[in-house]
mmCIF file of C-alpha atoms in Angstrom:
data_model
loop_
_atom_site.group_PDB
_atom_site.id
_atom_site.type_symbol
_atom_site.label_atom_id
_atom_site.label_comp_id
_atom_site.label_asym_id
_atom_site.label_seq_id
_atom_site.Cartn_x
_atom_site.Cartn_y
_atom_site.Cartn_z
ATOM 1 C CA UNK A 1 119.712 126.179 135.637
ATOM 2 C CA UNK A 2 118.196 122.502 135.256
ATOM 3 C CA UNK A 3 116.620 120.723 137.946
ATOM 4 C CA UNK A 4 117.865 117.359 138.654
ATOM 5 C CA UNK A 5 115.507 115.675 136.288
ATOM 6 C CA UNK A 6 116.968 117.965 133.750
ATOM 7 C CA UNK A 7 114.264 120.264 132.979
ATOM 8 C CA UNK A 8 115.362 123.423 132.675
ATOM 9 C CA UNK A 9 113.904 127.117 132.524
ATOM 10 C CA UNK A 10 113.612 126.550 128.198
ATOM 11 C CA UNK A 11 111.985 122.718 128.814
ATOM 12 C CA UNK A 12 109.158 124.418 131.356
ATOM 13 C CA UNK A 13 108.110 127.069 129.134
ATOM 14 C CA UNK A 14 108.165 124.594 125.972
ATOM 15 C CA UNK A 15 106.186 121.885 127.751
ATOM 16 C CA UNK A 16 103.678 125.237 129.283
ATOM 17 C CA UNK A 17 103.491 126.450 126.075
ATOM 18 C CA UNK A 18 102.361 123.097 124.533
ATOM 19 C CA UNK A 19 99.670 122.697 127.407
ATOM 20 C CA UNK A 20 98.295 126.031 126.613
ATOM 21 C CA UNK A 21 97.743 125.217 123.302
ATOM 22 C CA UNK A 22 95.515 122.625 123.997
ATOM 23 C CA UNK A 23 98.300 119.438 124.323
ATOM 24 C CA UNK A 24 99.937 119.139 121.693
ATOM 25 C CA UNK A 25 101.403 120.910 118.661
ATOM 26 C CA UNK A 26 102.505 120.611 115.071
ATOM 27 C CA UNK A 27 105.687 119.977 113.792
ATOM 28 C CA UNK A 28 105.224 122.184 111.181
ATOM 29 C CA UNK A 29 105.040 124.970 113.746
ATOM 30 C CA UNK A 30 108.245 124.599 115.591
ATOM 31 C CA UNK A 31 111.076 126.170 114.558
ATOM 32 C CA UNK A 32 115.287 125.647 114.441
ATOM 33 C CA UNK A 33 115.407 126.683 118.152
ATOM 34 C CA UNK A 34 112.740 124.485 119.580
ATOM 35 C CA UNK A 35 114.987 121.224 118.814
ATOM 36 C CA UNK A 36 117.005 120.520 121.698
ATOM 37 C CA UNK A 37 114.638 121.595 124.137
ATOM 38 C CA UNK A 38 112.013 119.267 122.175
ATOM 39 C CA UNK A 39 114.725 116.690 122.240
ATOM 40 C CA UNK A 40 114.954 116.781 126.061
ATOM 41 C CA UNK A 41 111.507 116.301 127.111
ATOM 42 C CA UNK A 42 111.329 113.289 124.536
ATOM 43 C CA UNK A 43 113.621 111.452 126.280
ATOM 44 C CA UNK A 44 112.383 112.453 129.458
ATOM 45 C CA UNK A 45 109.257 111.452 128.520
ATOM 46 C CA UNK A 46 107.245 114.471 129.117
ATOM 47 C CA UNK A 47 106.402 114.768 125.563
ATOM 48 C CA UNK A 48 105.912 112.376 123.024
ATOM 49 C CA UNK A 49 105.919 112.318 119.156
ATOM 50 C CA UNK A 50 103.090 110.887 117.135
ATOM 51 C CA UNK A 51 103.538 108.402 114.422
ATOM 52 C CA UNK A 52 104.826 109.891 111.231
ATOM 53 C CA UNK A 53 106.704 112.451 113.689
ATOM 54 C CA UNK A 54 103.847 115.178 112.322
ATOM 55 C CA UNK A 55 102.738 115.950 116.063
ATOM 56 C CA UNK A 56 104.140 115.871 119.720
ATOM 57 C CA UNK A 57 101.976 115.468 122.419
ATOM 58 C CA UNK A 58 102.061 116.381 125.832
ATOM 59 C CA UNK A 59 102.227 113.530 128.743
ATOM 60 C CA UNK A 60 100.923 114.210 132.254
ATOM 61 C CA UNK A 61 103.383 115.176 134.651
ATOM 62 C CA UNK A 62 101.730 112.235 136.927
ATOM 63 C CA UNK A 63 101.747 109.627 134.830
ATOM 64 C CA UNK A 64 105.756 110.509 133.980
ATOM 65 C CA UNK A 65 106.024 110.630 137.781
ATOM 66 C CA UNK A 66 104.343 106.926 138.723
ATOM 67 C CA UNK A 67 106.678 105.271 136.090
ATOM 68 C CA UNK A 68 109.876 107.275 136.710
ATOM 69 C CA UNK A 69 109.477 106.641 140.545
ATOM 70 C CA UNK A 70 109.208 102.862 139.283
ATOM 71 C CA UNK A 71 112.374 102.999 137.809
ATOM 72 C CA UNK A 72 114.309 105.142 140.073
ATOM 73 C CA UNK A 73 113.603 103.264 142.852
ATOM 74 C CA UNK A 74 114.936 100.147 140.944
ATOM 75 C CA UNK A 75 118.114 101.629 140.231
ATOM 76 C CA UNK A 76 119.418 102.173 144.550
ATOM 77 C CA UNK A 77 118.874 102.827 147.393
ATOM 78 C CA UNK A 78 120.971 106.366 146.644
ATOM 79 C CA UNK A 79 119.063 107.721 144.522
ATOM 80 C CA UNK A 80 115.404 106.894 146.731
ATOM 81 C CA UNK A 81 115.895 110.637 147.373
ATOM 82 C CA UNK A 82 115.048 111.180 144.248
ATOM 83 C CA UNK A 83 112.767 109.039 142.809
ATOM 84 C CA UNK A 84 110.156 110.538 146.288
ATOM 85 C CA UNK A 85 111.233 114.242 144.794
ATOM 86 C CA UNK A 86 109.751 113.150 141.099
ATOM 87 C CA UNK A 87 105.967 114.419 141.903
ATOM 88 C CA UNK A 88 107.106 117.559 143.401
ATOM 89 C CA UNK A 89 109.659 118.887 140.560
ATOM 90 C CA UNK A 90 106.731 118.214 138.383
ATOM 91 C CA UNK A 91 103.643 119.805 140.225
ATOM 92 C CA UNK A 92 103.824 123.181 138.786
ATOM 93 C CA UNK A 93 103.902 120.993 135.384
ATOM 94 C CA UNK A 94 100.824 118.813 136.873
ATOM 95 C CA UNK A 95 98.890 121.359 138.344
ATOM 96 C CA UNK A 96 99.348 123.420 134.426
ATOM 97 C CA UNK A 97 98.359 120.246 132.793
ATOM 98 C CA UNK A 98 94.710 119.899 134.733
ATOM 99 C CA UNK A 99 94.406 123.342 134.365
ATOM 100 C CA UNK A 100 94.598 123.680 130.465
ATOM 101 C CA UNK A 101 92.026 124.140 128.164
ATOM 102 C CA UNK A 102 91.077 121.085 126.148
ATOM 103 C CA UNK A 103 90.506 121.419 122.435
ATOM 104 C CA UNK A 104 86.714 119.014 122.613
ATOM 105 C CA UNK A 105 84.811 119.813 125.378
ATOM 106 C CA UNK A 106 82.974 117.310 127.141
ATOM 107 C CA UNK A 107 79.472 116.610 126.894
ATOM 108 C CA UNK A 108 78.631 113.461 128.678
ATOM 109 C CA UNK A 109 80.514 110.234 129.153
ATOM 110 C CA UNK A 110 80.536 109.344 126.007
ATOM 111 C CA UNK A 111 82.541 111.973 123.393
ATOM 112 C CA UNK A 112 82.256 111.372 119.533
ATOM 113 C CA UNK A 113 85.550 112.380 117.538
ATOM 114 C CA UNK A 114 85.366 113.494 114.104
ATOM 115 C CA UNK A 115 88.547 114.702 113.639
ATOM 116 C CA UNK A 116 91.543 112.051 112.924
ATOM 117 C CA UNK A 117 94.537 114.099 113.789
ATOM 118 C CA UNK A 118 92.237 114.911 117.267
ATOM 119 C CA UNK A 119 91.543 110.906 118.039
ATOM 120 C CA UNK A 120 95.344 109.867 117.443
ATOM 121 C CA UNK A 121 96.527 112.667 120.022
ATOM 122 C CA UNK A 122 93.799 111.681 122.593
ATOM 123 C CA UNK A 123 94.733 108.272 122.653
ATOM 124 C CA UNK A 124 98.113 108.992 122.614
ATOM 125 C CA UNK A 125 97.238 110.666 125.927
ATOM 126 C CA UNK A 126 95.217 107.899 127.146
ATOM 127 C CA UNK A 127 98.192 105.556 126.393
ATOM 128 C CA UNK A 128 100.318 108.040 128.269
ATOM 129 C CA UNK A 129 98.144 107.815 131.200
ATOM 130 C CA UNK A 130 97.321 104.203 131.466
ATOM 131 C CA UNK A 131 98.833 102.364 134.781
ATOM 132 C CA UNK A 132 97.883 99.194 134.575
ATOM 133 C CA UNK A 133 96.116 97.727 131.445
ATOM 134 C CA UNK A 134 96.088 98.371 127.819
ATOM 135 C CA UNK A 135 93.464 95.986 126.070
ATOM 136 C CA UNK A 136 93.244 96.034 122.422
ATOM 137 C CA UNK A 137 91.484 93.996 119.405
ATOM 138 C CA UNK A 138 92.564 95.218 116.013
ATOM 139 C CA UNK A 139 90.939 93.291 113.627
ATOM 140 C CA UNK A 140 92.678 92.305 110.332
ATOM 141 C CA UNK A 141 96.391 93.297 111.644
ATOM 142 C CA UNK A 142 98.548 94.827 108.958
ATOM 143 C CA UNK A 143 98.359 98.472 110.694
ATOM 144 C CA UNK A 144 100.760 100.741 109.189
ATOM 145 C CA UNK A 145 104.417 100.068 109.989
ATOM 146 C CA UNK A 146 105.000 104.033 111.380
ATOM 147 C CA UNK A 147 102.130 103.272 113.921
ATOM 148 C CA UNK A 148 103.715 99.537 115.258
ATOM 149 C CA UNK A 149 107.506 101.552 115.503
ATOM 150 C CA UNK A 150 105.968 104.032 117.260
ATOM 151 C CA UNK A 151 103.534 101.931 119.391
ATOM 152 C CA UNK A 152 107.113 99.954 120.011
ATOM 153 C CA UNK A 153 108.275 102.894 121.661
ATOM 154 C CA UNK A 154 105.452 103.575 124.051
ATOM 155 C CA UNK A 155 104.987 99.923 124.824
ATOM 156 C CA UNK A 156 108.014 98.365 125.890
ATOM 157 C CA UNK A 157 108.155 101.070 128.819
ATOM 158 C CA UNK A 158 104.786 100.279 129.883
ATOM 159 C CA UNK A 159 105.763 96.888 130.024
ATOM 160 C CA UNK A 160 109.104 96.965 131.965
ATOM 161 C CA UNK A 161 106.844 99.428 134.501
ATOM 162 C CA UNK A 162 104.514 96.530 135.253
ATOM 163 C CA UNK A 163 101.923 96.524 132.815
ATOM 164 C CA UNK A 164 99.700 94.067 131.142
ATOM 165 C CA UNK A 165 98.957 94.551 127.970
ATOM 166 C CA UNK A 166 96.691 92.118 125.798
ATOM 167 C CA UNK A 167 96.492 92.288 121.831
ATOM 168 C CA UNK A 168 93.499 90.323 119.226
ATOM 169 C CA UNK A 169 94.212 90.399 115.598
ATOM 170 C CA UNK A 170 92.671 88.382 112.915
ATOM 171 C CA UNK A 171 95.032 85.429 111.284
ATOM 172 C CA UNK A 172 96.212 87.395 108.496
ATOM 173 C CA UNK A 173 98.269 89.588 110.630
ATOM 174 C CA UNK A 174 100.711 86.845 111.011
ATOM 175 C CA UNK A 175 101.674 87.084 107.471
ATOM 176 C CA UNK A 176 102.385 90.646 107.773
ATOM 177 C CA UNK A 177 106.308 91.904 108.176
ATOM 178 C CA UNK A 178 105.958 94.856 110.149
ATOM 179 C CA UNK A 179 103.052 93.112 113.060
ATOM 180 C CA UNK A 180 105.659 90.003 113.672
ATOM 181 C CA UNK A 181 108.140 92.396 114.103
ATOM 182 C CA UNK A 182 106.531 94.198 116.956
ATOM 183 C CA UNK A 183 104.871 90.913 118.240
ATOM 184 C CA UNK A 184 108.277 89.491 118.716
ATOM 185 C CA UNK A 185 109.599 93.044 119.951
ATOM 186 C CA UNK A 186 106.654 92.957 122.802
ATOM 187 C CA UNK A 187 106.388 89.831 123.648
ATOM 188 C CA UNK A 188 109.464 89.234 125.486
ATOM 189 C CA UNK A 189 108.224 92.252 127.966
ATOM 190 C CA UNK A 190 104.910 90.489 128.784
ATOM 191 C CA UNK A 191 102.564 91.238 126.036
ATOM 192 C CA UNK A 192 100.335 88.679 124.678
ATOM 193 C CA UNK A 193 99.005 88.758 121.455
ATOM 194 C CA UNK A 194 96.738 86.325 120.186
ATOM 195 C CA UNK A 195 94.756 85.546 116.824
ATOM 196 C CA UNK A 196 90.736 84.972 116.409
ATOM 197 C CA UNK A 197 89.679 84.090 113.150
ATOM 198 C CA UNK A 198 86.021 85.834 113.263
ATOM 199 C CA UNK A 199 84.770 89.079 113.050
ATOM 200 C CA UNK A 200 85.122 90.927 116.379
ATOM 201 C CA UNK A 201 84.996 94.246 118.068
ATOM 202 C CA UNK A 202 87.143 96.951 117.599
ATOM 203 C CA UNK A 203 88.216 98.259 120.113
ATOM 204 C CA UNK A 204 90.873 100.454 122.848
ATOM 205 C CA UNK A 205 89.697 99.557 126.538
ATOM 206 C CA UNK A 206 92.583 101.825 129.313
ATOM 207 C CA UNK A 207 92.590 100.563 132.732
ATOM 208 C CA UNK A 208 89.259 99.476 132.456
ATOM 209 C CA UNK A 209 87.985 103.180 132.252
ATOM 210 C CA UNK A 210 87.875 104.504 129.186
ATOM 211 C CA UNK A 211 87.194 102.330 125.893
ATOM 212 C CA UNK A 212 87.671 104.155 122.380
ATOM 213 C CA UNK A 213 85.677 102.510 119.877
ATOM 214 C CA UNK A 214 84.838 103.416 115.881
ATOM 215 C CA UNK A 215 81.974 105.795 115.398
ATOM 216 C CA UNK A 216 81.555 105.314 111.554
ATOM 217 C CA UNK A 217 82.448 102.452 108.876
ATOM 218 C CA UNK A 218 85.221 104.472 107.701
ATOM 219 C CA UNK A 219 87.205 104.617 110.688
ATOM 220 C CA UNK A 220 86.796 108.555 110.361
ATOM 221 C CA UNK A 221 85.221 108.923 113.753
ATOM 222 C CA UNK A 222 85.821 107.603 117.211
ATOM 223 C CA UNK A 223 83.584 107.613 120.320
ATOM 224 C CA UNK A 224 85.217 107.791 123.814
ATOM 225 C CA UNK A 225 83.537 105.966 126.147
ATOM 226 C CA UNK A 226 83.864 106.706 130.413
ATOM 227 C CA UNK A 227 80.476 105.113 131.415
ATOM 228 C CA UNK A 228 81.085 102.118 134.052
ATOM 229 C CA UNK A 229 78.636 100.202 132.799
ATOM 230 C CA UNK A 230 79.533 100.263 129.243
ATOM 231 C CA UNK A 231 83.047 100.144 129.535
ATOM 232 C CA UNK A 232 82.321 96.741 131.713
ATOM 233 C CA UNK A 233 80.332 95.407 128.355
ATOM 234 C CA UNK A 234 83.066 96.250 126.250
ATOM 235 C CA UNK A 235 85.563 94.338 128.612
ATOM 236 C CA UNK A 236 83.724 91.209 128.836
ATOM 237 C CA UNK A 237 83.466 90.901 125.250
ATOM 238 C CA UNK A 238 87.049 91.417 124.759
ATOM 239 C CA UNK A 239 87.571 88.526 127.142
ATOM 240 C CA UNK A 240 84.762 86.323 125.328
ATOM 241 C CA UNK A 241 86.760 86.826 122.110
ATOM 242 C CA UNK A 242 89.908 86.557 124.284
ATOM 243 C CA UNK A 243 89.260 82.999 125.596
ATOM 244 C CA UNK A 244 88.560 81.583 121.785
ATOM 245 C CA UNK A 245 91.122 83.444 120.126
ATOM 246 C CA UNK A 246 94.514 81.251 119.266
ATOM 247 C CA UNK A 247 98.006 81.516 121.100
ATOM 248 C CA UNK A 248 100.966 82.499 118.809
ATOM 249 C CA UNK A 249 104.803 81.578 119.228
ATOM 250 C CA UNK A 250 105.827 85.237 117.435
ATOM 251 C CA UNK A 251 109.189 85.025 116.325
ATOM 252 C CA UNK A 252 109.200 80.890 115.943
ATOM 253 C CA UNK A 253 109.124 78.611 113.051
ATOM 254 C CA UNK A 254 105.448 77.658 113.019
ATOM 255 C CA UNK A 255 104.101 81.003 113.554
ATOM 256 C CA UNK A 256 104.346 82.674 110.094
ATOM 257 C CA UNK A 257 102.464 80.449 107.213
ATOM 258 C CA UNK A 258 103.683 81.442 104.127
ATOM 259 C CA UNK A 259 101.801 84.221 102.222
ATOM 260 C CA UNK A 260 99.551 81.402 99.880
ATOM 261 C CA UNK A 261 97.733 81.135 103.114
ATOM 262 C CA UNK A 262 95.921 84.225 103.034
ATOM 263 C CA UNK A 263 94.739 83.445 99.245
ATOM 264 C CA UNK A 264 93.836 79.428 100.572
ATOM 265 C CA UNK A 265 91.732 81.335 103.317
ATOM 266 C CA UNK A 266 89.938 83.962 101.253
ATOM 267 C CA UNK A 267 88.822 80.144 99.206
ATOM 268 C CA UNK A 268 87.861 78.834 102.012
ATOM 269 C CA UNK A 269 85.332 81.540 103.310
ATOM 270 C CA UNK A 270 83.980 82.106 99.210
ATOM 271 C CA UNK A 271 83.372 78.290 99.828
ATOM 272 C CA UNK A 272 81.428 78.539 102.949
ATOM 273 C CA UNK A 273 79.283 81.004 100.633
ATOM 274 C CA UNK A 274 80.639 84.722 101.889
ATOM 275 C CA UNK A 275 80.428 87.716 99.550
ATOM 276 C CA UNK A 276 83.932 90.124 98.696
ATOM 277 C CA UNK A 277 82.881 92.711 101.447
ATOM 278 C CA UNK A 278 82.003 90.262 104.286
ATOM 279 C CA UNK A 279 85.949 88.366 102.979
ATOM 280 C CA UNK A 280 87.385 91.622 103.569
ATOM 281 C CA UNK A 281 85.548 92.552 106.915
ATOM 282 C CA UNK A 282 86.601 89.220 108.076
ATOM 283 C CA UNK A 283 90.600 88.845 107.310
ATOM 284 C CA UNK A 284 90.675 92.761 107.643
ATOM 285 C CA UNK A 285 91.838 93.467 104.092
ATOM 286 C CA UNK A 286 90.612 95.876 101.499
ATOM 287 C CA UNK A 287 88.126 94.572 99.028
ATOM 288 C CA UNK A 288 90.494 95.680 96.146
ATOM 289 C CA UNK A 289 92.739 92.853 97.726
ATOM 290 C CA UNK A 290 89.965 90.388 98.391
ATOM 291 C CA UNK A 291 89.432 91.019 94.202
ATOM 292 C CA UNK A 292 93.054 90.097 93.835
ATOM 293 C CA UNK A 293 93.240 86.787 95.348
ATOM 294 C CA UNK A 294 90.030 86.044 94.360
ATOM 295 C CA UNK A 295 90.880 86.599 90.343
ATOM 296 C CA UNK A 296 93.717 84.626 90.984
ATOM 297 C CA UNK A 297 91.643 81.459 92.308
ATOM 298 C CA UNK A 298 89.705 82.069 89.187
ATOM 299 C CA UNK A 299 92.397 81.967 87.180
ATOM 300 C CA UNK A 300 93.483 78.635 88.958
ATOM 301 C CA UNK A 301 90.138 76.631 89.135
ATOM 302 C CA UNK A 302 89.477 78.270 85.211
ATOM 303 C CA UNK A 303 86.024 79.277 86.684
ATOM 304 C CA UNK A 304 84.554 81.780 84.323
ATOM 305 C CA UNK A 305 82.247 83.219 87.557
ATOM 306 C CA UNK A 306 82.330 83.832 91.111
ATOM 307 C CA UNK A 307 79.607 81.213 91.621
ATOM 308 C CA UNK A 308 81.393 79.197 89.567
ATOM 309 C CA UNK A 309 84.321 79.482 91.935
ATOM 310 C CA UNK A 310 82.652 79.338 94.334
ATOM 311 C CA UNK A 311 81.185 76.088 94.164
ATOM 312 C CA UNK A 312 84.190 74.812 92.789
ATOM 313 C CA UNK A 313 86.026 75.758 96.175
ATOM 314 C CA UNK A 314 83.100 74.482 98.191
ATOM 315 C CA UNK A 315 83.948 70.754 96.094
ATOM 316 C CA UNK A 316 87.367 71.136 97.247
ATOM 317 C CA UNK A 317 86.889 71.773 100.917
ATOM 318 C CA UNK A 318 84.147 69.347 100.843
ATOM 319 C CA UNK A 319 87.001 66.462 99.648
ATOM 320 C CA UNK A 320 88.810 67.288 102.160
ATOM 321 C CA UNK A 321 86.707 66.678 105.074
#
């Protein structure tokens, strides 16, 4: 018989069984019969699904409880009752959750990650767990439209509990379809999301505890950072870059240029004498894209050379000025 948050004998033993396995679990592994009680702990929110819907993840029980208090309490004063009863339908859940074995062990306060599928479901986590503050700098912007739907999903609730979330992306993320779309999705909620036209940080900073940064070029590797000191670095660069970065009206008519303005900036920077890679690093593009735009300036300016483009681009900036 379900409980009155709807978790019934089948939902515990699904959301146990996930815990034991280390937090989360493969699609592929589920079968037929797993479906509705998988559906009822996803909108519960006890479980969550990973983008590209390859992976559900576990959420702490006490996390689930803080925000579903938040919003029971908003609803009236009949069902307070409730809403107080939340942490103690869940504590056999909670108490399972500590309890579990974690698939990395830790070593220190800072973990390195070399597994991908292992870094999206720990941050997942972390993103389950955050409270208060989500800060985030994703330079270049165009992240892949499954991620933004599901980071949609996660975010707006975090938002109506209170949240603050703050967002950096580089300027060519306001020519892309799928970041607008969440930017205007967001924003209405609270989130900011601004633009900084350098290179910056990468970086995941939750409740200004844990930071998740890259561990390798190649995005491969992640290292999760819990020292206080570190984690206070981290922050005050975010809010160095923060402070110089520009404010965008997502969703208006001035905020998307048209998409020339990504090739007139990739001219710009070959003027002011940067090579492909550092083009790429800076508007967060692949240099097989950079090569596009820049073999279509060539084709434009008839320069038979990069140089040659280059210091033909460098002539038109300087006429500019």
């Amino acid at each position: 018989m379900p409980d009155d948050l709807g978790l019934d004998a089948d939902a515990r033993a699904f959301y146990l069984a996930v815990v034991a396995a280390g937090g989360w679990v493969m699609a592929d592994d589920l079968c037929a019969q797993d479906a509705p009680v998988l559906a009822r702990l996803l909108e519960l929110g006890l479980v969550r699904g990973l983008p590209g819907g390859t992976f559900y993840s576990a959420v702490s029980p006490r996390a689930f409880a803080g925000r579903a208090g938040g919003e029971l309490r908003e609803r009236s004063a009949r069902l307070l009752r409730q809403a107080e009863e939340v942490p103690a339908a869940l504590d056999e859940l909670a108490q399972a959750y500590d309890a579990a074995p974690r698939r990395i062990e830790r070593t220190g306060v800072v973990e390195t990650v070399q597994d991908r599928d292992t870094i999206r479901h720990r941050i997942a986590q972390l993103v389950a767990d955050t409270t208060t503050e989500m800060l985030t700098a994703q330079p270049g912007g165009n992240r892949p439209a499954d991620h933004l739907v599901w980071a949609m999903e996660q975010d707006v609730p975090f938002l109506k509990g209170g949240g603050v979330m703050r967002t950096l992306y580089q300027p060519v993320a306001r020519v892309d379809p799928a970041t607008i779309e969440y930017a205007v999705t967001v924003a209405p909620y609270g989130a900011r999301i601004r633009v900084l036209d350098e290179d910056f940080q990468r970086m995941l900073i939750f409740d200004r505890s844990v930071a998740v940064i890259p561990a390798s070029a190649d995005m491969g590797s992640a290292a999760f950072i819990e020292d206080p000191t570190a984690v206070e670095v981290l922050v005050e660069l975010f809010e160095r870059d923060w402070r110089r970065a520009e404010r965008v009206q997502w969703g208006s008519a001035h905020a998307v240029p048209d998409a020339g303005a990504v090739e007139a900036r990739v001219g710009l920077l070959l003027a002011g004498g940067l090579s492909q890679r550092a083009i790429a690093g800076r508007l967060g593009l692949s240099e097989r894209t950079v090569a596009g735009h820049i073999a279509r300036l060539r084709e434009e300016h008839e320069a038979e050379t990069l140089f040659q483009l280059g210091w033909l681009m460098r002539g038109r900036t300087d006429g500019r000025r």
